[in-house]
Coordinates of C-alpha atoms in Angstrom, one line a residue:
M155 CA -37.4 -16.7 -0.7
S156 CA -36.5 -19.6 -3.0
F157 CA -37.1 -19.0 -6.7
L158 CA -37.7 -22.7 -7.2
S159 CA -40.7 -23.0 -4.8
T160 CA -43.1 -23.4 -7.7
P161 CA -42.7 -25.0 -11.1
I162 CA -42.8 -21.6 -12.8
D163 CA -41.5 -18.7 -10.8
L164 CA -42.4 -15.1 -11.1
V165 CA -39.3 -13.0 -11.5
G166 CA -40.8 -9.6 -12.5
T167 CA -43.7 -7.6 -13.9
V168 CA -43.8 -5.4 -17.0
S169 CA -46.2 -2.5 -17.2
V170 CA -47.1 -1.0 -20.6
W171 CA -47.1 2.8 -20.3
D172 CA -49.0 4.9 -22.8
A173 CA -47.5 8.4 -23.2
Q174 CA -50.6 9.9 -24.7
L175 CA -52.9 8.6 -21.9
K176 CA -50.1 9.2 -19.3
R177 CA -50.9 5.9 -17.5
A178 CA -50.3 2.2 -17.6
T179 CA -52.7 0.4 -19.9
N180 CA -51.9 -3.1 -18.8
S181 CA -49.2 -5.4 -17.5
F182 CA -47.8 -8.9 -18.0
P183 CA -45.7 -11.2 -15.8
I184 CA -42.2 -12.5 -16.5
Y185 CA -41.5 -16.1 -15.4
S186 CA -38.1 -17.7 -15.0
N187 CA -38.5 -20.3 -17.7
V188 CA -40.6 -18.5 -20.3
E189 CA -39.3 -16.2 -23.0
V190 CA -41.5 -13.3 -23.8
Y191 CA -41.7 -11.7 -27.3
V192 CA -43.3 -8.3 -27.7
G193 CA -44.5 -7.0 -31.0
R194 CA -47.4 -6.7 -33.5
D195 CA -47.3 -10.3 -34.7
Q196 CA -50.2 -12.1 -32.9
R197 CA -48.9 -15.5 -33.9
R198 CA -45.3 -15.2 -32.7
C199 CA -45.5 -12.7 -29.8
N200 CA -46.6 -13.5 -26.2
H201 CA -47.6 -9.9 -25.7
V202 CA -49.1 -8.0 -28.7
V203 CA -49.0 -4.2 -29.0
D204 CA -51.0 -2.2 -31.6
D205 CA -48.6 0.5 -32.8
P206 CA -47.5 0.9 -36.4
V207 CA -44.0 2.1 -35.3
I208 CA -43.4 -1.2 -33.5
S209 CA -42.0 -4.2 -35.4
N210 CA -43.7 -7.5 -35.8
I211 CA -41.2 -9.0 -33.3
H212 CA -39.8 -6.0 -31.5
L213 CA -38.4 -7.2 -28.2
R214 CA -37.3 -10.4 -26.5
I215 CA -37.3 -10.8 -22.7
Y216 CA -35.7 -13.8 -21.1
T217 CA -34.3 -15.0 -17.7
I218 CA -30.9 -16.5 -16.7
I219 CA -30.6 -18.5 -13.4
F220 CA -27.0 -18.9 -12.4
D221 CA -27.4 -21.7 -9.9
R222 CA -30.7 -23.6 -9.7
E223 CA -29.6 -25.5 -6.6
N224 CA -28.7 -22.3 -4.8
P225 CA -31.0 -19.7 -6.3
D226 CA -30.9 -17.2 -3.4
E227 CA -27.1 -16.6 -4.0
V228 CA -27.8 -14.5 -7.1
A229 CA -31.4 -13.5 -8.0
P230 CA -32.6 -14.5 -11.5
L231 CA -31.2 -12.1 -14.1
V232 CA -33.8 -10.7 -16.6
Y233 CA -32.5 -9.6 -19.9
A234 CA -34.1 -7.7 -22.9
Q235 CA -32.9 -7.9 -26.5
D236 CA -33.8 -5.4 -29.2
L237 CA -35.1 -7.2 -32.4
S238 CA -36.8 -4.2 -33.9
M239 CA -36.3 -2.2 -37.1
N240 CA -36.9 1.3 -35.5
G241 CA -35.0 0.7 -32.3
T242 CA -35.6 0.5 -28.6
S243 CA -34.0 2.5 -25.8
W244 CA -33.0 1.3 -22.3
N245 CA -33.4 4.2 -19.8
G246 CA -32.8 6.6 -22.7
Y247 CA -29.7 4.7 -24.2
P248 CA -30.2 3.1 -27.6
M249 CA -30.0 -0.7 -27.3
G250 CA -29.2 -1.5 -31.0
K251 CA -30.6 -4.3 -33.0
G252 CA -28.7 -7.5 -32.9
K253 CA -26.3 -6.3 -30.2
E254 CA -25.8 -7.8 -26.7
S255 CA -28.9 -8.1 -24.5
F256 CA -29.5 -5.5 -21.7
L257 CA -29.8 -6.6 -18.1
L258 CA -32.9 -5.2 -16.4
S259 CA -33.0 -3.7 -12.9
D260 CA -36.0 -2.7 -10.9
G261 CA -37.5 0.5 -12.3
D262 CA -35.9 0.3 -15.8
V263 CA -37.8 1.8 -18.7
L264 CA -37.7 0.3 -22.2
R265 CA -39.1 2.8 -24.8
L266 CA -40.5 1.0 -27.8
S267 CA -41.9 4.0 -29.6
P268 CA -42.8 7.6 -29.0
K269 CA -46.1 6.4 -27.6
L270 CA -45.3 3.2 -25.7
S271 CA -42.8 2.3 -23.0
L272 CA -42.4 -0.8 -20.9
H273 CA -41.7 -0.4 -17.1
F274 CA -39.9 -3.3 -15.4
R275 CA -40.3 -4.2 -11.7
C276 CA -38.5 -7.1 -10.0
A277 CA -40.6 -9.6 -8.1
V278 CA -38.0 -9.7 -5.3
Q279 CA -36.1 -6.6 -4.2
G280 CA -32.4 -6.9 -3.7
K281 CA -30.5 -5.6 -0.7
E282 CA -30.2 -1.8 -0.7
D283 CA -27.2 -1.6 1.6
C284 CA -24.9 -3.5 -0.8
F285 CA -22.2 -0.9 -0.7
D286 CA -20.7 0.5 2.5
M287 CA -20.2 4.2 3.1
L288 CA -16.5 4.3 2.0
Q289 CA -17.3 2.5 -1.3
M290 CA -20.2 4.9 -2.0
I291 CA -17.8 7.8 -1.4
E292 CA -15.2 6.3 -3.7
M293 CA -17.8 5.7 -6.4
R294 CA -18.7 9.4 -6.4
V295 CA -15.2 10.1 -7.7
F296 CA -15.8 8.3 -10.9
E297 CA -19.6 8.6 -11.2
D298 CA -19.3 10.9 -14.2
Q299 CA -17.8 7.9 -16.1
Y300 CA -19.3 4.8 -14.6
S301 CA -22.4 4.0 -12.5
V302 CA -22.3 0.9 -10.3
T303 CA -25.8 -0.4 -9.6
P304 CA -27.0 -2.6 -6.7
Q305 CA -27.8 -5.4 -9.2
K306 CA -25.7 -8.3 -7.9
L307 CA -24.2 -10.7 -10.4
G308 CA -22.0 -12.8 -8.1
S309 CA -19.9 -12.8 -4.9
G310 CA -16.6 -14.1 -3.7
A311 CA -14.4 -14.2 -0.6
Y312 CA -13.4 -10.6 -0.6
G313 CA -16.1 -8.9 -2.7
Q314 CA -19.0 -8.9 -5.1
V315 CA -19.7 -8.4 -8.8
H316 CA -22.3 -5.8 -9.7
M317 CA -23.8 -4.6 -12.9
A318 CA -22.5 -1.2 -14.0
F319 CA -22.7 1.0 -17.1
K320 CA -20.8 3.7 -18.9
K321 CA -22.5 7.1 -18.4
D322 CA -21.8 8.4 -21.9
T323 CA -23.0 5.4 -23.9
G324 CA -25.1 3.2 -21.6
Q325 CA -22.9 0.2 -22.3
Q326 CA -23.5 -2.3 -19.5
L327 CA -20.5 -3.8 -17.7
A328 CA -19.7 -6.2 -14.9
C329 CA -17.9 -4.5 -12.0
K330 CA -15.9 -6.8 -9.7
I331 CA -15.4 -5.0 -6.4
V332 CA -12.6 -6.3 -4.2
D333 CA -12.6 -5.2 -0.6
L334 CA -9.0 -4.9 0.3
R335 CA -9.9 -4.0 3.9
A336 CA -11.5 -7.4 4.5
L337 CA -8.5 -9.1 2.9
K338 CA -6.0 -7.2 5.2
N339 CA -8.1 -7.8 8.2
K340 CA -8.2 -11.6 7.6
V341 CA -4.4 -11.7 7.2
V342 CA -4.0 -9.7 10.4
R343 CA -6.4 -12.0 12.3
E344 CA -4.6 -15.1 11.1
A345 CA -1.2 -13.7 12.0
E346 CA -2.4 -12.6 15.4
D347 CA -3.7 -16.1 16.1
Q348 CA -0.4 -17.6 15.1
H349 CA 1.5 -15.1 17.1
S350 CA -0.6 -15.8 20.2
R351 CA -0.1 -19.5 19.9
H352 CA 3.6 -19.0 19.7
F353 CA 3.7 -17.2 23.1
K354 CA 1.3 -19.8 24.7
E355 CA 3.7 -22.6 23.7
D356 CA 6.7 -20.7 25.0
A357 CA 5.0 -19.0 28.0
F358 CA 7.9 -17.0 29.5
P359 CA 10.5 -16.4 26.8
P360 CA 13.4 -14.0 27.7
N361 CA 12.6 -10.4 26.9
R362 CA 15.2 -10.4 24.2
N363 CA 13.7 -13.4 22.5
R364 CA 10.2 -11.8 22.8
L365 CA 11.4 -8.6 21.1
L366 CA 13.1 -10.5 18.3
V367 CA 9.9 -12.6 17.7
T368 CA 7.8 -9.4 17.7
R369 CA 10.0 -7.7 15.2
A370 CA 9.9 -10.8 13.0
F371 CA 6.2 -11.0 13.3
K372 CA 5.8 -7.4 12.1
K373 CA 7.9 -8.0 9.0
S374 CA 6.1 -11.3 8.3
L375 CA 2.8 -9.6 8.6
Q376 CA 3.7 -6.8 6.3
R377 CA 5.0 -9.3 3.7
K378 CA 1.9 -11.4 3.9
I379 CA -0.4 -8.4 3.4
Q380 CA 1.6 -7.3 0.4
E381 CA 1.6 -10.7 -1.1
K382 CA -2.2 -10.8 -0.9
L383 CA -2.6 -7.4 -2.4
D384 CA -0.2 -8.3 -5.2
V385 CA -2.5 -11.2 -6.2
Y386 CA -5.4 -8.8 -7.0
S387 CA -3.1 -6.2 -8.6
R388 CA -1.7 -9.0 -10.8
E389 CA -5.2 -10.0 -12.0
A390 CA -5.8 -6.5 -13.3
R391 CA -2.4 -6.3 -15.0
I392 CA -2.8 -9.7 -16.7
L393 CA -6.2 -8.8 -18.0
E394 CA -4.9 -5.4 -19.3
S395 CA -2.5 -7.3 -21.5
L396 CA -5.0 -9.6 -23.0
C397 CA -7.3 -9.2 -26.1
H398 CA -9.0 -12.3 -27.4
P399 CA -12.6 -13.2 -28.3
N400 CA -12.6 -16.1 -25.8
I401 CA -11.2 -14.2 -22.8
I402 CA -13.1 -11.6 -20.8
S403 CA -12.4 -8.1 -22.0
I404 CA -11.4 -5.5 -19.4
E405 CA -12.8 -2.0 -19.7
K406 CA -11.2 -0.1 -16.8
V407 CA -9.6 -0.7 -13.4
I408 CA -9.8 1.9 -10.6
E409 CA -7.7 1.2 -7.5
S410 CA -7.6 2.8 -4.0
S411 CA -5.9 1.6 -0.9
N412 CA -9.2 0.1 0.2
T413 CA -10.9 -1.2 -2.9
I414 CA -10.3 -2.4 -6.5
Y415 CA -13.1 -1.7 -9.0
L416 CA -12.5 -3.9 -12.1
F417 CA -14.9 -3.1 -14.9
Q418 CA -15.2 -5.8 -17.6
E419 CA -17.6 -6.9 -20.4
L420 CA -21.0 -8.1 -19.2
V421 CA -21.6 -11.6 -20.6
T422 CA -25.4 -12.1 -20.8
A423 CA -26.2 -15.8 -20.7
G424 CA -24.8 -17.1 -17.5
D425 CA -21.9 -19.4 -16.9
L426 CA -21.2 -22.9 -18.2
F427 CA -22.6 -24.5 -15.0
S428 CA -26.0 -22.8 -15.5
Y429 CA -25.9 -23.6 -19.2
I430 CA -25.4 -27.4 -18.5
Q431 CA -28.4 -27.2 -16.2
Y432 CA -30.4 -25.4 -18.9
K433 CA -29.5 -28.2 -21.3
G434 CA -30.8 -30.9 -19.0
G435 CA -27.6 -31.8 -17.1
K436 CA -25.2 -32.7 -20.0
L437 CA -24.4 -32.0 -23.6
D438 CA -24.0 -34.2 -26.7
D439 CA -20.6 -34.7 -28.3
I440 CA -20.9 -31.9 -30.9
E441 CA -22.1 -29.3 -28.4
A442 CA -19.4 -30.2 -26.0
A443 CA -16.7 -30.1 -28.7
V444 CA -17.7 -26.6 -29.8
I445 CA -17.3 -25.4 -26.2
V446 CA -14.1 -27.3 -25.4
R447 CA -12.5 -26.1 -28.6
Q448 CA -13.2 -22.4 -27.8
V449 CA -11.7 -22.9 -24.3
L450 CA -8.6 -24.4 -25.9
M451 CA -8.3 -21.4 -28.2
A452 CA -8.3 -19.2 -25.0
L453 CA -5.7 -21.4 -23.3
D454 CA -3.5 -21.4 -26.5
Y455 CA -3.5 -17.6 -26.4
L456 CA -2.6 -17.6 -22.7
H457 CA 0.1 -20.2 -22.8
Q458 CA 1.8 -18.6 -25.8
R459 CA 2.1 -15.5 -23.5
E460 CA 3.4 -17.7 -20.6
I461 CA 0.2 -17.2 -18.5
V462 CA -1.5 -20.0 -16.6
H463 CA -5.1 -19.6 -15.5
R464 CA -5.0 -22.2 -12.6
D465 CA -8.8 -22.1 -11.9
L466 CA -10.5 -23.5 -14.9
K467 CA -14.0 -24.8 -14.1
P468 CA -17.6 -24.4 -15.5
D469 CA -18.2 -21.4 -13.1
N470 CA -15.4 -19.5 -14.8
I471 CA -16.6 -20.1 -18.4
L472 CA -19.3 -17.7 -19.5
M473 CA -21.8 -18.1 -22.3
T474 CA -22.8 -15.1 -24.5
S475 CA -26.0 -16.8 -25.6
L476 CA -28.2 -19.9 -24.8
A477 CA -28.1 -20.7 -28.5
D478 CA -25.9 -23.6 -29.7
G479 CA -22.6 -22.5 -31.1
C480 CA -22.4 -19.2 -29.1
R481 CA -19.1 -17.5 -28.1
V482 CA -17.7 -18.7 -24.8
V483 CA -15.6 -16.5 -22.5
L484 CA -12.9 -17.5 -20.0
T485 CA -13.1 -15.3 -16.9
D486 CA -11.9 -14.9 -13.3
F487 CA -8.1 -14.4 -13.5
G488 CA -7.7 -14.1 -9.8
C489 CA -5.5 -17.2 -9.7
A490 CA -3.7 -16.6 -12.9
R491 CA 0.0 -15.7 -13.1
F492 CA 2.9 -15.3 -15.5
V493 CA 5.5 -18.0 -15.6
R494 CA 8.9 -18.0 -17.2
P495 CA 9.2 -20.7 -19.9
T496 CA 11.0 -24.0 -19.1
V497 CA 12.6 -22.9 -15.9
E498 CA 9.9 -21.8 -13.5
R499 CA 7.5 -24.1 -11.8
M500 CA 4.7 -23.0 -9.5
S501 CA 4.0 -24.5 -6.0
T502 CA 1.1 -22.6 -4.6
L503 CA -2.0 -24.7 -3.7
I504 CA -4.7 -22.6 -5.5
G505 CA -7.8 -23.0 -7.5
T506 CA -10.8 -25.4 -7.0
F507 CA -10.1 -28.9 -5.6
D508 CA -12.5 -30.8 -7.9
Y509 CA -10.7 -29.5 -11.0
S510 CA -7.1 -29.3 -9.7
A511 CA -4.4 -31.4 -11.3
P512 CA -2.7 -34.0 -9.0
E513 CA 0.7 -32.3 -9.2
M514 CA -0.8 -29.2 -7.6
L515 CA -1.0 -31.2 -4.3
K516 CA 2.7 -32.0 -4.5
S517 CA 4.1 -28.6 -3.5
K518 CA 7.7 -29.8 -3.3
Q519 CA 7.6 -31.0 -6.9
G520 CA 5.8 -27.9 -8.3
Y521 CA 3.7 -27.7 -11.4
T522 CA 3.5 -26.0 -14.9
K523 CA 1.0 -24.8 -17.4
A524 CA -0.1 -28.4 -17.8
V525 CA -2.5 -28.0 -14.9
D526 CA -4.8 -26.0 -17.1
L527 CA -5.1 -29.1 -19.4
W528 CA -6.0 -31.4 -16.6
S529 CA -8.7 -28.9 -15.5
L530 CA -10.1 -28.8 -19.0
G531 CA -10.3 -32.6 -19.0
C532 CA -12.4 -32.4 -15.9
V533 CA -14.6 -29.7 -17.6
A534 CA -15.0 -31.9 -20.7
A535 CA -16.0 -34.9 -18.6
V536 CA -18.7 -32.7 -16.8
L537 CA -20.0 -31.6 -20.2
L538 CA -20.2 -35.2 -21.5
T539 CA -21.4 -37.1 -18.4
G540 CA -23.0 -34.4 -16.3
D541 CA -20.9 -35.4 -13.3
I542 CA -17.6 -34.2 -11.8
P543 CA -15.0 -37.0 -12.2
F544 CA -13.0 -36.3 -9.1
K545 CA -15.6 -35.0 -6.7
N546 CA -14.2 -34.7 -3.1
S547 CA -11.3 -37.0 -3.8
L548 CA -8.8 -34.4 -2.9
T549 CA -10.3 -33.8 0.6
T550 CA -11.1 -37.4 1.5
D551 CA -8.2 -39.3 -0.1
P552 CA -5.8 -37.1 -2.1
T553 CA -3.8 -40.0 -3.6
D554 CA -3.2 -41.2 -7.1
L555 CA -4.8 -44.5 -6.2
S556 CA -8.0 -42.7 -5.3
R557 CA -8.0 -40.8 -8.6
E558 CA -7.3 -43.9 -10.5
R559 CA -10.5 -45.4 -9.1
D560 CA -12.3 -42.2 -10.1
L561 CA -10.9 -42.6 -13.7
E562 CA -12.2 -46.1 -13.9
K563 CA -15.6 -44.8 -12.8
L564 CA -15.4 -42.1 -15.5
E565 CA -14.6 -44.6 -18.2
A566 CA -17.7 -46.6 -17.1
D567 CA -19.8 -43.4 -17.1
M568 CA -18.6 -42.4 -20.6
E569 CA -19.4 -45.9 -21.9
W570 CA -22.8 -45.9 -20.2
N571 CA -23.6 -42.5 -21.7
K572 CA -22.5 -43.7 -25.1
I573 CA -19.8 -41.0 -25.5
R574 CA -18.1 -41.4 -28.9
Q575 CA -14.6 -42.6 -29.2
R576 CA -13.0 -39.3 -30.3
A577 CA -14.4 -37.4 -27.3
R578 CA -13.4 -40.2 -24.9
D579 CA -9.9 -40.3 -26.3
L580 CA -9.3 -36.6 -25.7
V581 CA -10.6 -36.8 -22.1
R582 CA -8.2 -39.7 -21.5
K583 CA -5.2 -37.7 -22.9
L584 CA -6.0 -34.7 -20.8
L585 CA -6.5 -36.6 -17.5
V586 CA -3.1 -38.1 -17.4
F587 CA -1.4 -38.2 -13.9
D588 CA 2.1 -37.6 -15.3
E589 CA 2.1 -34.0 -16.6
A590 CA 5.0 -34.9 -18.9
K591 CA 2.8 -37.4 -20.7
R592 CA -0.3 -35.1 -20.7
I593 CA -1.0 -33.5 -24.1
D594 CA -0.4 -29.8 -24.3
V595 CA -2.8 -27.2 -25.8
K596 CA -1.5 -27.4 -29.3
Q597 CA -1.8 -31.1 -29.4
A598 CA -5.3 -30.9 -27.9
L599 CA -6.4 -28.4 -30.7
N600 CA -5.1 -30.8 -33.3
H601 CA -6.9 -33.8 -31.8
N602 CA -9.1 -35.6 -34.2
W603 CA -12.2 -34.8 -32.2
F604 CA -11.9 -31.4 -33.8
T605 CA -9.7 -32.1 -36.9
N606 CA -11.3 -35.2 -38.4
P607 CA -12.2 -34.7 -42.1
S608 CA -15.9 -34.9 -41.6
H609 CA -16.0 -32.1 -38.9
R610 CA -12.9 -29.9 -39.3
V611 CA -14.4 -27.4 -41.8
E612 CA -17.7 -27.3 -39.9
F613 CA -15.9 -26.5 -36.6
E614 CA -13.9 -23.7 -38.2
A615 CA -17.0 -22.2 -39.7
L616 CA -18.9 -22.4 -36.4
Y617 CA -16.0 -20.6 -34.6
R618 CA -16.0 -17.8 -37.2
R619 CA -19.8 -17.4 -36.6
A620 CA -19.4 -17.5 -32.9
I621 CA -16.9 -14.6 -32.7
R622 CA -18.4 -12.6 -35.6
G623 CA -19.8 -9.9 -33.3
W624 CA -16.7 -9.6 -31.1
K625 CA -14.7 -6.4 -31.4
P626 CA -11.1 -6.0 -30.1
R627 CA -10.5 -3.4 -27.5
T628 CA -9.6 0.0 -29.0
H629 CA -8.6 1.8 -25.8
K630 CA -5.0 3.2 -25.9
G631 CA -2.9 3.7 -22.9
S632 CA -3.1 2.2 -19.4
L633 CA -6.5 0.9 -18.3
I634 CA -5.5 1.0 -14.7
S635 CA -6.0 4.2 -12.7
N636 CA -5.5 5.2 -9.1
L637 CA -8.6 6.6 -7.5
G638 CA -6.8 9.7 -6.3
S639 CA -5.8 10.6 -9.9
L640 CA -9.5 10.9 -10.9
I641 CA -10.4 13.4 -8.2
K642 CA -11.0 16.8 -9.8
I643 CA -9.6 19.4 -7.3
P644 CA -11.3 22.8 -7.9
E645 CA -9.2 25.9 -8.2
Q646 CA -8.6 27.7 -5.0
D647 CA -10.5 30.9 -6.0
S648 CA -13.5 29.1 -7.3
A649 CA -15.0 28.3 -3.9
P650 CA -14.0 28.0 -0.3
M651 CA -12.6 24.7 0.7
Q652 CA -14.9 22.4 2.6
T653 CA -13.4 21.0 5.8
L654 CA -14.4 18.2 8.1
C655 CA -14.7 19.5 11.7
S656 CA -14.5 17.6 14.9
D657 CA -18.2 17.5 15.4
G658 CA -18.6 15.6 12.1
Y659 CA -20.2 18.3 10.0
S660 CA -18.8 20.0 6.9
R661 CA -18.3 23.7 7.2
V662 CA -17.3 26.3 4.7
D663 CA -15.1 29.3 5.7
S664 CA -18.1 31.3 6.9
G665 CA -18.7 28.6 9.5
Q666 CA -22.2 27.8 8.2
S667 CA -23.3 24.1 8.2
Y668 CA -25.2 22.9 5.2
A669 CA -27.6 19.9 5.1
A670 CA -28.9 18.3 1.9
E671 CA -32.4 19.2 2.7
E672 CA -31.6 22.9 3.3
I673 CA -30.5 23.6 -0.3
P674 CA -33.2 23.2 -2.9
Y675 CA -32.3 21.3 -6.1
Q676 CA -32.2 23.6 -9.2
A677 CA -31.8 21.9 -12.5
R678 CA -29.3 23.8 -14.7
D679 CA -28.7 23.7 -18.4
S680 CA -25.4 24.1 -20.3
S681 CA -25.6 27.9 -20.1
T682 CA -25.6 27.9 -16.3
P683 CA -22.1 28.4 -14.8
P684 CA -20.7 25.2 -13.2
V685 CA -21.1 24.8 -9.5
S686 CA -18.0 23.9 -7.4
Q687 CA -17.5 20.3 -6.3
E688 CA -17.8 21.3 -2.7
Y689 CA -21.2 23.0 -3.2
E690 CA -22.4 20.0 -5.3
L691 CA -21.7 17.7 -2.3
C692 CA -24.2 19.6 -0.3
R693 CA -27.0 18.9 -2.7
G694 CA -29.5 16.1 -2.4
H695 CA -28.6 15.0 -5.9
S696 CA -25.9 16.1 -8.3
A697 CA -27.2 18.5 -10.9
S698 CA -25.2 16.8 -13.5
M699 CA -26.8 13.4 -12.8
S700 CA -28.1 11.5 -15.8
T701 CA -31.8 11.6 -16.2
T702 CA -31.7 8.2 -17.7
L703 CA -30.9 6.3 -14.6
S704 CA -33.2 3.5 -13.6
D705 CA -33.8 5.2 -10.2
P706 CA -31.6 8.2 -9.3
E707 CA -32.0 7.3 -5.6
L708 CA -30.3 3.9 -5.9
P709 CA -26.8 3.7 -4.4
P710 CA -24.4 5.2 -5.0
H711 CA -26.4 8.1 -6.4
C712 CA -28.4 8.9 -3.3
W713 CA -27.1 11.4 -0.8
V714 CA -26.0 9.4 2.3
G715 CA -24.6 12.2 4.3
H716 CA -27.7 13.4 6.1
A717 CA -31.0 12.1 7.5
D718 CA -33.1 10.7 4.8
T719 CA -35.8 13.2 3.9
R720 CA -37.8 10.9 1.6
P721 CA -41.3 10.2 2.7
P722 CA -42.1 7.0 4.8
G723 CA -42.8 4.1 2.6
H724 CA -40.4 5.2 -0.2
P725 CA -38.8 2.0 -1.5
H726 CA -35.3 3.4 -0.9
R727 CA -35.8 5.2 2.4
N728 CA -33.3 4.2 5.0
Q729 CA -33.8 5.7 8.5
D730 CA -30.3 4.6 9.6
R731 CA -28.5 6.9 7.2
D732 CA -28.0 9.9 9.5
C733 CA -24.2 10.3 9.2
F734 CA -22.2 12.8 7.3
C735 CA -20.6 12.1 4.0
P736 CA -17.6 14.3 3.5
D737 CA -15.7 15.5 0.5
P738 CA -14.4 12.4 -1.4
L739 CA -10.8 13.6 -1.7
E740 CA -10.6 14.6 2.0
F741 CA -12.3 11.5 3.2
I742 CA -10.2 9.1 1.2
L743 CA -7.0 10.8 2.3
Q744 CA -8.2 10.7 5.9
E745 CA -9.2 7.1 5.7
Q746 CA -5.8 6.1 4.2
S747 CA -3.9 8.1 6.9
S748 CA -6.1 6.7 9.7
H749 CA -5.7 3.1 8.5
M750 CA -1.9 3.4 8.4
Q751 CA -1.7 5.0 11.8
T752 CA -4.0 2.4 13.4
F753 CA -2.0 -0.4 11.7
S754 CA 1.4 1.0 12.7
A755 CA 0.3 1.8 16.3
G756 CA -1.2 -1.7 16.7
Y757 CA 2.1 -3.4 15.9
G758 CA 4.6 -0.9 17.4
M759 CA 5.7 0.5 14.0
T760 CA 5.3 4.2 14.9

């Protein structure tokens, strides 16, 4: 379904629940391009509620669409912001007045007062099977700390980004899930194709040559896999070392041999690309200057630490608000790397073509941190003109002559759009073919677009206001953990160990097989002795599960190990889930061992 099929698109429905009457009294729709204000003020609120505890303007509900041209990639994201005096809760967690907005998922409950609550339902349901079985098992290991929801925020070549939240505070996060298995499989497939072509070209090599080639292939394959894995490990380690208001803040990284779970701050107003669309396709000089200056602040921080981003583009710049002068955040450090000053040049062709510096194509020559300044020049041009200056030039005609023609067109576009001289001058100095003549980040920050006497004080004041609500990370110690280190192994005398038998069922020492539906759920309070981890895995739901979840049956909280006993028609029933879900520790260790055995056997490494 396309969300742009009608001028105003329905993205959800909110029901007003009366606790005294124990029923919904009415409901109202949420549309993609209409902000909804809830409160007692009849003049300023779209939906008026009559309750003395509720503020005149109590709650704001709005929608962010990431890509209006491809709306089915990520569904519209509906947010709620608490504006009240007495407070609002999201699924039992306090939202806090003036704090970041909360992303709403299907089934969420917003409690406005002891009497009234709002129940949110999405107009279009997302996919339920967004996590595979192994990921759901891995998530059970850290489910007491973080809950990863099916709410999709984005996707990439080897994974997806989902909304998550901390179980103790309810703080919402973005969780980037990198599927290392898919990455390894792609490397293996490409290597196999290359290996096969080699033998086809040399149809009957001597046995000795064939053996040497095979050995070389094995070593090359191992090296390529490790290089790919190092890229994603490097992203986590770079982010762990950073703390700046204009750079995405990392909360936690959990790694296994199969998956990386990267938890980072949830930025609630979409990316710069969607912001440009929201603004009508382009920005005026002052609006563009505020954003470009903040990105330069982030690049200055990175370049001082000898880090180059290498993939600067509107999609990787996030907006904390749709209001003018909001804080902007640089994200996606998958292409970033450390460089040694003055002596090291990079040569990898990486990033996004439309925003890549010309020297990145000349791999023999290599390139430096200056590539980030070229990319920023492209971003600035997009902000000012609404068009990418070097669209498709790399793929159709990757020459300096082609780009010179594009620069001439850009000059004409800026003149046509009546871009002021200061802004045009900065763009020209950023989009210089010779990196040695291109201005660096310090020179760009001191450019008179930002430092002229009539605007300098205003820009500095705007920046202070933009970052006013930002708080530096206070976490001490490493933010990166191995999944295995988080598994709580029970004491031997606390319960018999659960084992995975050849028939695929879990058995305890007595030999009895347990199914989720055979053991009734019994809620326990703090006075009840804790139940062993093995016994908990036989339950339909964990007894320690938070009661404030939007829907306790959403992945990864549902029991996927046995036939689904929920009634037909239940929104989360899945007839296909009839497989056993073993103990997380045992399964993860088995999966790792099996993967290594298969990999080794397949290439003669055993």
